Coordinates of C-alpha atoms and ligand atoms in Angstrom, one line a residue:
M4 CA 18.7 30.7 17.1
I5 CA 17.1 28.3 14.8
K6 CA 13.6 26.5 15.9
M7 CA 13.6 23.3 14.6
N8 CA 10.7 20.8 14.2
T9 CA 11.0 18.8 17.6
H10 CA 8.1 16.8 16.7
Y11 CA 10.9 14.5 15.0
A12 CA 11.9 13.7 18.3
D13 CA 8.4 12.0 19.2
L14 CA 9.1 9.7 16.5
K15 CA 9.5 6.2 17.4
E16 CA 12.6 4.4 16.1
S17 CA 11.7 2.1 13.5
Y18 CA 13.4 -1.1 14.6
L19 CA 11.3 -3.7 12.5
F20 CA 13.4 -4.1 9.5
Y21 CA 16.9 -3.1 10.9
N22 CA 16.3 -5.8 13.7
I23 CA 15.3 -8.2 11.0
S24 CA 18.6 -7.5 9.1
Q25 CA 20.8 -7.7 12.1
K26 CA 19.0 -11.2 12.7
I27 CA 19.7 -12.4 9.6
R28 CA 23.6 -10.9 9.2
A29 CA 24.2 -13.0 12.9
Y30 CA 22.6 -15.9 11.6
L31 CA 24.3 -16.2 8.3
D32 CA 27.6 -15.4 10.0
E33 CA 27.0 -18.3 12.0
N34 CA 25.7 -20.4 9.2
P35 CA 27.8 -19.5 6.1
G36 CA 26.2 -20.3 2.9
K37 CA 22.8 -21.3 4.1
R38 CA 20.2 -20.0 1.8
L39 CA 17.0 -18.5 3.1
Y40 CA 13.5 -18.2 1.9
R41 CA 12.6 -14.6 2.2
L42 CA 8.9 -14.3 2.7
G43 CA 9.4 -10.9 4.4
I44 CA 9.7 -8.5 1.7
G45 CA 7.2 -6.2 0.3
D46 CA 9.4 -5.5 -2.6
V47 CA 8.1 -7.1 -5.6
S48 CA 10.4 -9.9 -7.5
L49 CA 8.9 -9.8 -11.0
P50 CA 10.1 -7.1 -14.1
L51 CA 8.1 -4.9 -15.6
C52 CA 5.7 -6.0 -18.1
N53 CA 6.6 -5.7 -21.7
A54 CA 3.5 -3.3 -22.7
V55 CA 5.6 -1.0 -20.3
I56 CA 9.4 -1.8 -21.3
K57 CA 8.3 -0.9 -24.8
A58 CA 6.4 2.7 -23.8
L59 CA 9.4 3.4 -21.8
H60 CA 11.9 2.8 -24.4
Q61 CA 10.0 4.7 -26.9
A62 CA 9.6 7.7 -24.3
V63 CA 13.3 7.7 -24.0
E64 CA 13.7 7.9 -27.7
E65 CA 11.3 11.0 -27.8
Q66 CA 13.3 12.8 -25.4
A67 CA 16.3 12.4 -27.9
H68 CA 14.6 14.6 -30.6
K69 CA 14.2 18.5 -30.8
E70 CA 10.7 17.5 -32.5
T71 CA 9.4 15.2 -29.6
F72 CA 11.2 16.4 -26.8
H73 CA 9.5 17.3 -23.6
G74 CA 10.2 19.9 -20.8
Y75 CA 8.5 20.1 -17.5
M76 CA 5.4 18.2 -17.6
P77 CA 2.0 19.8 -16.1
E78 CA 2.2 19.7 -12.3
C79 CA -1.2 17.5 -11.6
G80 CA -0.4 15.4 -14.4
A81 CA -0.1 14.4 -17.9
P82 CA -3.3 15.0 -19.6
F83 CA -3.1 11.7 -21.7
L84 CA -2.3 9.4 -18.3
R85 CA -5.0 11.5 -16.1
E86 CA -7.5 10.7 -18.9
I87 CA -7.0 6.8 -18.9
I88 CA -6.8 6.5 -15.6
A89 CA -10.5 8.4 -15.6
K90 CA -11.3 5.9 -18.3
H91 CA -10.1 3.0 -16.3
Y92 CA -12.2 4.1 -13.3
A93 CA -15.4 4.5 -15.6
S94 CA -14.5 0.4 -16.3
K95 CA -15.2 -0.4 -12.6
G96 CA -18.1 2.1 -12.8
V97 CA -16.6 4.8 -11.2
A98 CA -17.1 8.3 -13.0
L99 CA -14.5 10.7 -12.4
D100 CA -13.3 14.1 -14.7
S101 CA -9.7 13.5 -15.4
D102 CA -8.8 16.7 -13.5
E103 CA -9.8 14.6 -10.4
V104 CA -6.7 12.4 -10.8
F105 CA -3.5 13.8 -9.9
V106 CA -0.3 12.0 -10.9
S107 CA 2.5 11.1 -8.5
Y108 CA 5.3 9.7 -8.0
G109 CA 4.1 7.1 -5.8
A110 CA 2.0 6.5 -2.7
S111 CA 4.2 6.6 0.1
D112 CA 5.2 10.7 -1.2
E113 CA 1.3 11.7 -1.4
L114 CA 0.8 9.9 2.0
G115 CA 3.5 12.6 3.4
D116 CA 2.5 15.1 1.1
I117 CA -1.3 15.5 1.2
I118 CA -1.4 16.0 5.2
D119 CA -0.5 19.4 4.3
L120 CA -4.3 20.0 3.5
F121 CA -5.1 19.9 7.1
D122 CA -4.3 22.2 10.3
S123 CA -1.8 20.8 12.4
S124 CA -4.6 20.8 15.1
S125 CA -6.7 17.8 13.0
T126 CA -6.5 14.6 14.7
A127 CA -5.8 11.5 12.5
L128 CA -7.0 7.7 13.3
V129 CA -5.0 4.9 12.6
I130 CA -6.5 1.7 12.5
E131 CA -3.6 -0.9 13.4
P132 CA -1.9 -2.8 12.6
A133 CA -0.7 -0.7 10.0
Y134 CA 1.8 0.6 7.7
P135 CA 3.7 2.5 9.3
A136 CA 4.1 5.7 7.5
Y137 CA 0.5 6.9 8.4
V138 CA 1.7 7.5 11.8
D139 CA 5.1 8.9 11.2
A140 CA 4.0 11.3 8.7
N141 CA 1.6 12.6 11.3
T142 CA 3.7 12.5 14.1
M143 CA 6.0 14.7 12.1
A144 CA 3.4 17.5 11.4
G145 CA 3.0 17.7 15.3
R146 CA -0.6 16.2 14.8
K147 CA -2.3 14.2 17.5
I148 CA -3.0 10.1 16.6
V149 CA -5.9 8.0 17.5
H150 CA -4.9 4.6 17.4
L151 CA -7.7 2.2 16.9
A152 CA -6.6 -1.3 17.4
S153 CA -8.1 -4.1 15.5
G154 CA -8.3 -7.9 15.8
E155 CA -9.1 -11.5 15.0
E156 CA -12.8 -10.7 16.5
N157 CA -13.6 -8.2 13.6
G158 CA -11.5 -10.0 11.1
F159 CA -8.8 -7.0 11.6
L160 CA -11.5 -4.7 9.9
P161 CA -13.4 -2.4 13.0
N162 CA -16.4 -0.5 12.8
P163 CA -16.6 3.0 13.2
D164 CA -18.0 4.2 16.5
E165 CA -19.4 7.2 17.5
S166 CA -17.2 7.9 20.1
I167 CA -14.0 8.4 18.0
K168 CA -13.1 11.7 17.5
A169 CA -10.7 12.1 14.5
D170 CA -10.7 14.6 11.2
L171 CA -8.5 12.3 9.1
L172 CA -9.4 8.6 9.1
Y173 CA -6.8 5.8 7.3
I174 CA -8.3 3.2 5.8
C175 CA -6.3 0.5 4.0
S176 CA -7.7 -1.9 1.7
P177 CA -6.6 -4.6 0.8
N178 CA -4.6 -4.0 3.8
N179 CA -1.1 -4.1 4.9
P180 CA 0.0 -5.9 7.1
T181 CA -3.1 -7.7 7.0
G182 CA -4.4 -8.5 4.0
A183 CA -7.9 -8.1 5.1
V184 CA -10.6 -6.3 2.7
F185 CA -13.4 -4.1 3.8
S186 CA -16.5 -5.4 2.6
R187 CA -19.0 -2.8 0.5
E188 CA -21.3 -3.0 3.8
K189 CA -18.1 -2.4 6.4
L190 CA -16.8 0.5 4.2
Q191 CA -20.3 2.2 3.6
A192 CA -20.2 2.3 7.2
W193 CA -17.1 4.4 7.4
V194 CA -18.2 6.6 4.4
D195 CA -21.4 7.5 6.3
F196 CA -19.3 8.1 9.6
A197 CA -16.8 10.6 7.8
N198 CA -19.7 12.3 6.4
R199 CA -21.6 12.7 9.5
H200 CA -18.7 13.9 11.3
G201 CA -17.2 15.9 8.7
S202 CA -13.8 14.1 8.6
V203 CA -12.3 12.8 5.8
I204 CA -11.4 9.4 4.7
L205 CA -7.6 8.8 3.3
F206 CA -7.9 5.3 1.3
D207 CA -4.9 3.8 0.7
A208 CA -5.6 1.9 -2.3
A209 CA -2.1 0.6 -3.1
Y210 CA -3.1 -3.3 -3.5
E211 CA -6.7 -2.8 -5.4
D212 CA -5.9 -5.1 -7.5
Y213 CA -5.2 -8.2 -5.6
I214 CA -9.0 -8.1 -5.0
E215 CA -10.7 -10.8 -7.0
D216 CA -14.3 -11.5 -5.5
E217 CA -16.6 -9.1 -7.5
D218 CA -18.5 -7.9 -4.5
L219 CA -15.2 -6.3 -2.7
P220 CA -14.8 -2.6 -3.3
R221 CA -12.1 -1.8 -5.6
S222 CA -12.2 1.9 -5.1
I223 CA -13.8 3.8 -2.2
F224 CA -15.6 5.4 -4.7
E225 CA -17.7 3.1 -5.8
L226 CA -19.7 3.8 -2.6
D227 CA -22.7 6.3 -2.0
G228 CA -21.3 9.3 -0.7
A229 CA -17.7 9.1 -0.7
R230 CA -17.2 11.5 -3.6
T231 CA -17.9 14.4 -0.3
C232 CA -15.6 12.4 2.0
A233 CA -12.4 10.4 0.5
I234 CA -9.6 11.0 -1.2
E235 CA -8.0 7.7 -2.6
I236 CA -4.2 7.1 -3.0
C237 CA -3.2 4.5 -5.6
S238 CA 0.1 3.3 -6.5
L239 CA 1.7 1.3 -9.4
S240 CA 4.6 -0.4 -7.2
K241 CA 2.6 -3.6 -6.4
T242 CA 0.0 -3.6 -9.3
A243 CA 2.2 -3.3 -12.2
G244 CA 5.5 -3.7 -10.8
F245 CA 7.2 0.5 -10.4
T246 CA 8.3 -0.1 -7.1
G247 CA 11.8 1.1 -8.5
T248 CA 10.6 3.1 -11.5
R249 CA 7.9 5.2 -9.2
L250 CA 4.8 6.2 -10.2
G251 CA 1.2 6.6 -8.2
Y252 CA -2.0 8.4 -8.6
T253 CA -4.4 10.4 -6.0
V254 CA -7.6 11.1 -6.9
I255 CA -9.6 13.7 -5.3
P256 CA -13.2 14.5 -6.1
K257 CA -14.3 18.3 -7.2
D258 CA -17.1 17.3 -4.3
L259 CA -15.0 17.2 -1.4
N260 CA -15.4 20.5 0.6
R261 CA -14.5 21.3 4.2
D262 CA -14.4 24.7 6.4
G263 CA -14.7 26.2 3.6
M264 CA -12.2 25.1 0.7
N265 CA -12.3 22.8 -2.0
L266 CA -9.9 19.9 -1.6
N267 CA -9.3 19.5 -5.5
S268 CA -8.5 22.9 -5.8
M269 CA -6.7 23.1 -2.5
W270 CA -4.5 20.2 -4.3
V271 CA -3.7 21.9 -7.4
R272 CA -2.3 25.2 -6.0
N273 CA -0.2 22.6 -3.7
R274 CA 1.0 21.2 -6.7
T275 CA 1.8 23.9 -8.7
T276 CA 3.8 25.3 -5.9
K277 CA 5.5 22.3 -4.7
T278 CA 6.1 20.0 -7.7
N279 CA 7.2 20.3 -11.7
G280 CA 5.3 17.4 -12.4
V281 CA 6.0 13.8 -12.9
S282 CA 8.7 12.6 -16.0
Y283 CA 7.4 12.6 -19.4
I284 CA 9.1 8.8 -19.4
L285 CA 7.9 7.4 -16.4
Q286 CA 3.8 9.1 -17.6
K287 CA 4.6 7.2 -20.7
G288 CA 5.7 3.9 -19.3
G289 CA 2.4 4.4 -16.8
T290 CA -0.2 4.9 -19.3
A291 CA 0.9 1.6 -20.7
V292 CA -0.2 -0.2 -17.6
F293 CA -4.3 1.5 -18.5
T294 CA -4.3 -0.2 -22.0
P295 CA -5.8 -3.7 -22.8
E296 CA -2.3 -5.3 -23.3
G297 CA -0.8 -3.2 -20.3
Q298 CA -3.4 -5.1 -18.3
R299 CA -3.5 -8.3 -19.5
Q300 CA 0.5 -8.5 -18.5
I301 CA 0.2 -7.1 -15.2
R302 CA -2.3 -9.5 -14.4
Q303 CA -0.1 -12.2 -15.8
N304 CA 2.5 -11.4 -12.8
I305 CA -0.4 -10.4 -10.1
N306 CA -1.5 -13.9 -11.0
V307 CA 1.9 -15.4 -9.9
Y308 CA 1.9 -13.7 -6.6
K309 CA -1.7 -15.0 -6.2
N310 CA -0.6 -18.9 -6.8
N311 CA 2.3 -17.9 -4.0
A312 CA -0.7 -16.8 -1.8
K313 CA -2.3 -20.0 -2.8
V314 CA 0.8 -22.1 -1.6
L315 CA 0.9 -20.7 1.4
M316 CA -2.5 -20.6 2.4
E317 CA -3.0 -24.2 1.8
A318 CA 0.2 -24.9 3.9
L319 CA -1.2 -22.9 6.9
D320 CA -5.0 -24.5 6.4
K321 CA -3.0 -28.0 6.6
L322 CA -1.4 -27.0 9.9
G323 CA -4.6 -25.5 11.2
I324 CA -3.2 -22.1 11.5
W325 CA -5.4 -19.1 11.7
Y326 CA -4.7 -16.6 9.3
C327 CA -6.4 -13.6 7.2
G328 CA -5.8 -12.5 3.9
G329 CA -4.3 -14.1 1.2
K330 CA -7.3 -14.3 -1.2
N331 CA -7.7 -10.6 -2.5
A332 CA -4.4 -9.5 -0.7
S333 CA -0.6 -10.0 -1.3
Y334 CA 0.1 -10.5 2.5
I335 CA -1.2 -13.0 4.5
W336 CA -1.4 -12.8 8.3
L337 CA -1.4 -15.4 10.2
K338 CA -1.3 -16.0 14.4
C339 CA 1.8 -17.1 15.9
P340 CA 1.3 -21.1 16.8
G341 CA 2.0 -22.7 20.0
G342 CA 1.4 -19.1 21.6
L343 CA 4.8 -17.6 20.3
G344 CA 5.8 -14.3 20.4
S345 CA 6.1 -12.6 17.1
W346 CA 9.7 -12.1 17.6
E347 CA 10.2 -15.5 18.8
F348 CA 8.5 -17.2 15.8
F349 CA 10.9 -15.3 13.4
D350 CA 13.8 -16.7 15.5
Y351 CA 12.4 -19.9 15.1
L352 CA 11.3 -20.1 11.6
L353 CA 15.0 -18.4 10.6
N354 CA 17.0 -21.2 12.7
E355 CA 14.9 -24.1 12.1
I356 CA 13.8 -23.5 8.5
Q357 CA 15.6 -20.9 7.2
V358 CA 12.6 -19.0 6.5
V359 CA 11.9 -15.2 6.8
G360 CA 9.0 -13.4 7.8
T361 CA 8.2 -10.2 9.4
P362 CA 7.1 -9.7 13.0
G363 CA 3.5 -8.4 13.3
E364 CA 4.3 -6.0 16.1
G365 CA 6.4 -4.2 14.0
F366 CA 2.8 -2.8 12.5
G367 CA 1.7 -1.6 16.0
A368 CA 1.3 -3.1 19.6
C369 CA -1.8 -5.1 18.7
G370 CA 0.5 -7.0 15.8
K371 CA 1.8 -8.7 19.1
G372 CA 1.7 -12.5 18.8
Y373 CA 1.2 -12.2 14.4
F374 CA 3.4 -12.5 11.6
R375 CA 3.1 -11.4 7.9
F376 CA 4.0 -13.0 4.9
S377 CA 4.7 -11.7 2.0
T378 CA 4.1 -13.1 -1.6
F379 CA 5.7 -11.2 -3.6
G380 CA 8.8 -13.5 -3.7
S381 CA 9.7 -16.3 -6.1
P382 CA 7.8 -19.1 -6.9
E383 CA 10.4 -21.7 -6.2
D384 CA 11.3 -20.1 -2.8
T385 CA 7.6 -19.7 -2.0
K386 CA 7.0 -23.3 -2.5
E387 CA 9.8 -24.8 -0.8
A388 CA 9.2 -22.3 2.3
A389 CA 5.8 -24.0 2.4
R390 CA 7.0 -27.5 2.1
R391 CA 9.4 -26.5 5.2
L392 CA 6.4 -24.6 7.2
C393 CA 4.6 -28.0 7.0
E394 CA 7.6 -30.6 8.0
L395 CA 8.6 -28.3 10.7
L396 CA 4.9 -27.1 12.2
G397 CA 3.0 -30.5 11.0
Ligands
PLP426 N1 0.7 1.9 1.1 C1 0.5 0.9 1.4 C2 0.0 0.0 2.2 C3 1.9 0.1 1.6 O1 2.2 -1.4 1.7 C4 2.7 0.8 0.6 C5 4.1 0.0 0.2 O2 4.1 -0.9 0.8 C6 3.0 2.0 0.4 C7 1.7 2.7 0.5 C8 3.9 2.6 -0.8 O3 3.8 2.6 -2.2 P1 4.7 3.4 -3.2 O4 5.7 2.2 -3.5 O5 3.7 4.1 -4.4 O6 5.2 4.8 -2.2

């Protein structure tokens, strides 16, 4: 009889977003027509910028003519996109070869696929609270997972500790859900740890464009020694509104070797076997993001979300509620007031002021008693939600 991957049975049911939608449905059934103020979503609300739309239209037109039509694209990415991304890194002071950049259909795909490079006996370290895909992808692969809890005492940015035994180290900065961002010094400690122990950091930089403080690292490759221990996974979803359009990129330095193998070469072999490249149209759209015009336009959208963050942070400051994130991140992570549990606070906000957020415990046990606000909603809804919060909790 066929043998199945029974590790799937080890996955914990993800009740978080299902529970949220059930609670919302029940509330709206009892209170038909009530308007909700949604600060729960991790999806963007603004459309793609003009530079991207123009490039997408143009690429569609090219596909209509024999002379300009493109069939299969190179599996690791179109040279024009890999080159413009490498130049973009150079502008941040990071020197990369364009063939260290791999174009992808987004960070989720990459987070799931990249662990193919590592033996299933390797151990993954997940700093919690965490984006759930890290744990789930490794559980499916039957990998052992070490959960490293973070908390207010370390600003949700734990330091490595020599007792940690792990091969794959997941680091997400700016973090989803906490919005915490590693300083250069704190991230350097993890880079040094990884080089000392022969582990590999999977650095999730999906929110790097939200960093505004010049002294915070936006790429792990800004740090000494990262080229010999890190892979950086990036996405245009939150930085350029590609959540539904799909495009991302992954950086694997040629200096990254483990167990006698070169990870860049392994990934070339993986991609040339398991993909046939990202569509020409999307790669043209993605290229527009890295032009001066594209950068200016995506910044305008990011600033709308940043203003949302300011509005919410001002409300929390006024209320004296502890939080982190918001300034260099698109999420705000707060301590539920009055000792309420995450779900109790969720129900309270929904029932009293129709504001919807995300209970912290959905991101790991140490998220209990915390709550996440997203800043990706509309400015009008965010302002009204902040006003209602102040009225209710003030
Ligand atoms: N990594 C983090 C931390 C995220 O929050 C998300 C999406 O919310 C992703 C990766 C996935 O991004 P993508 O849309 O590129 O698959």
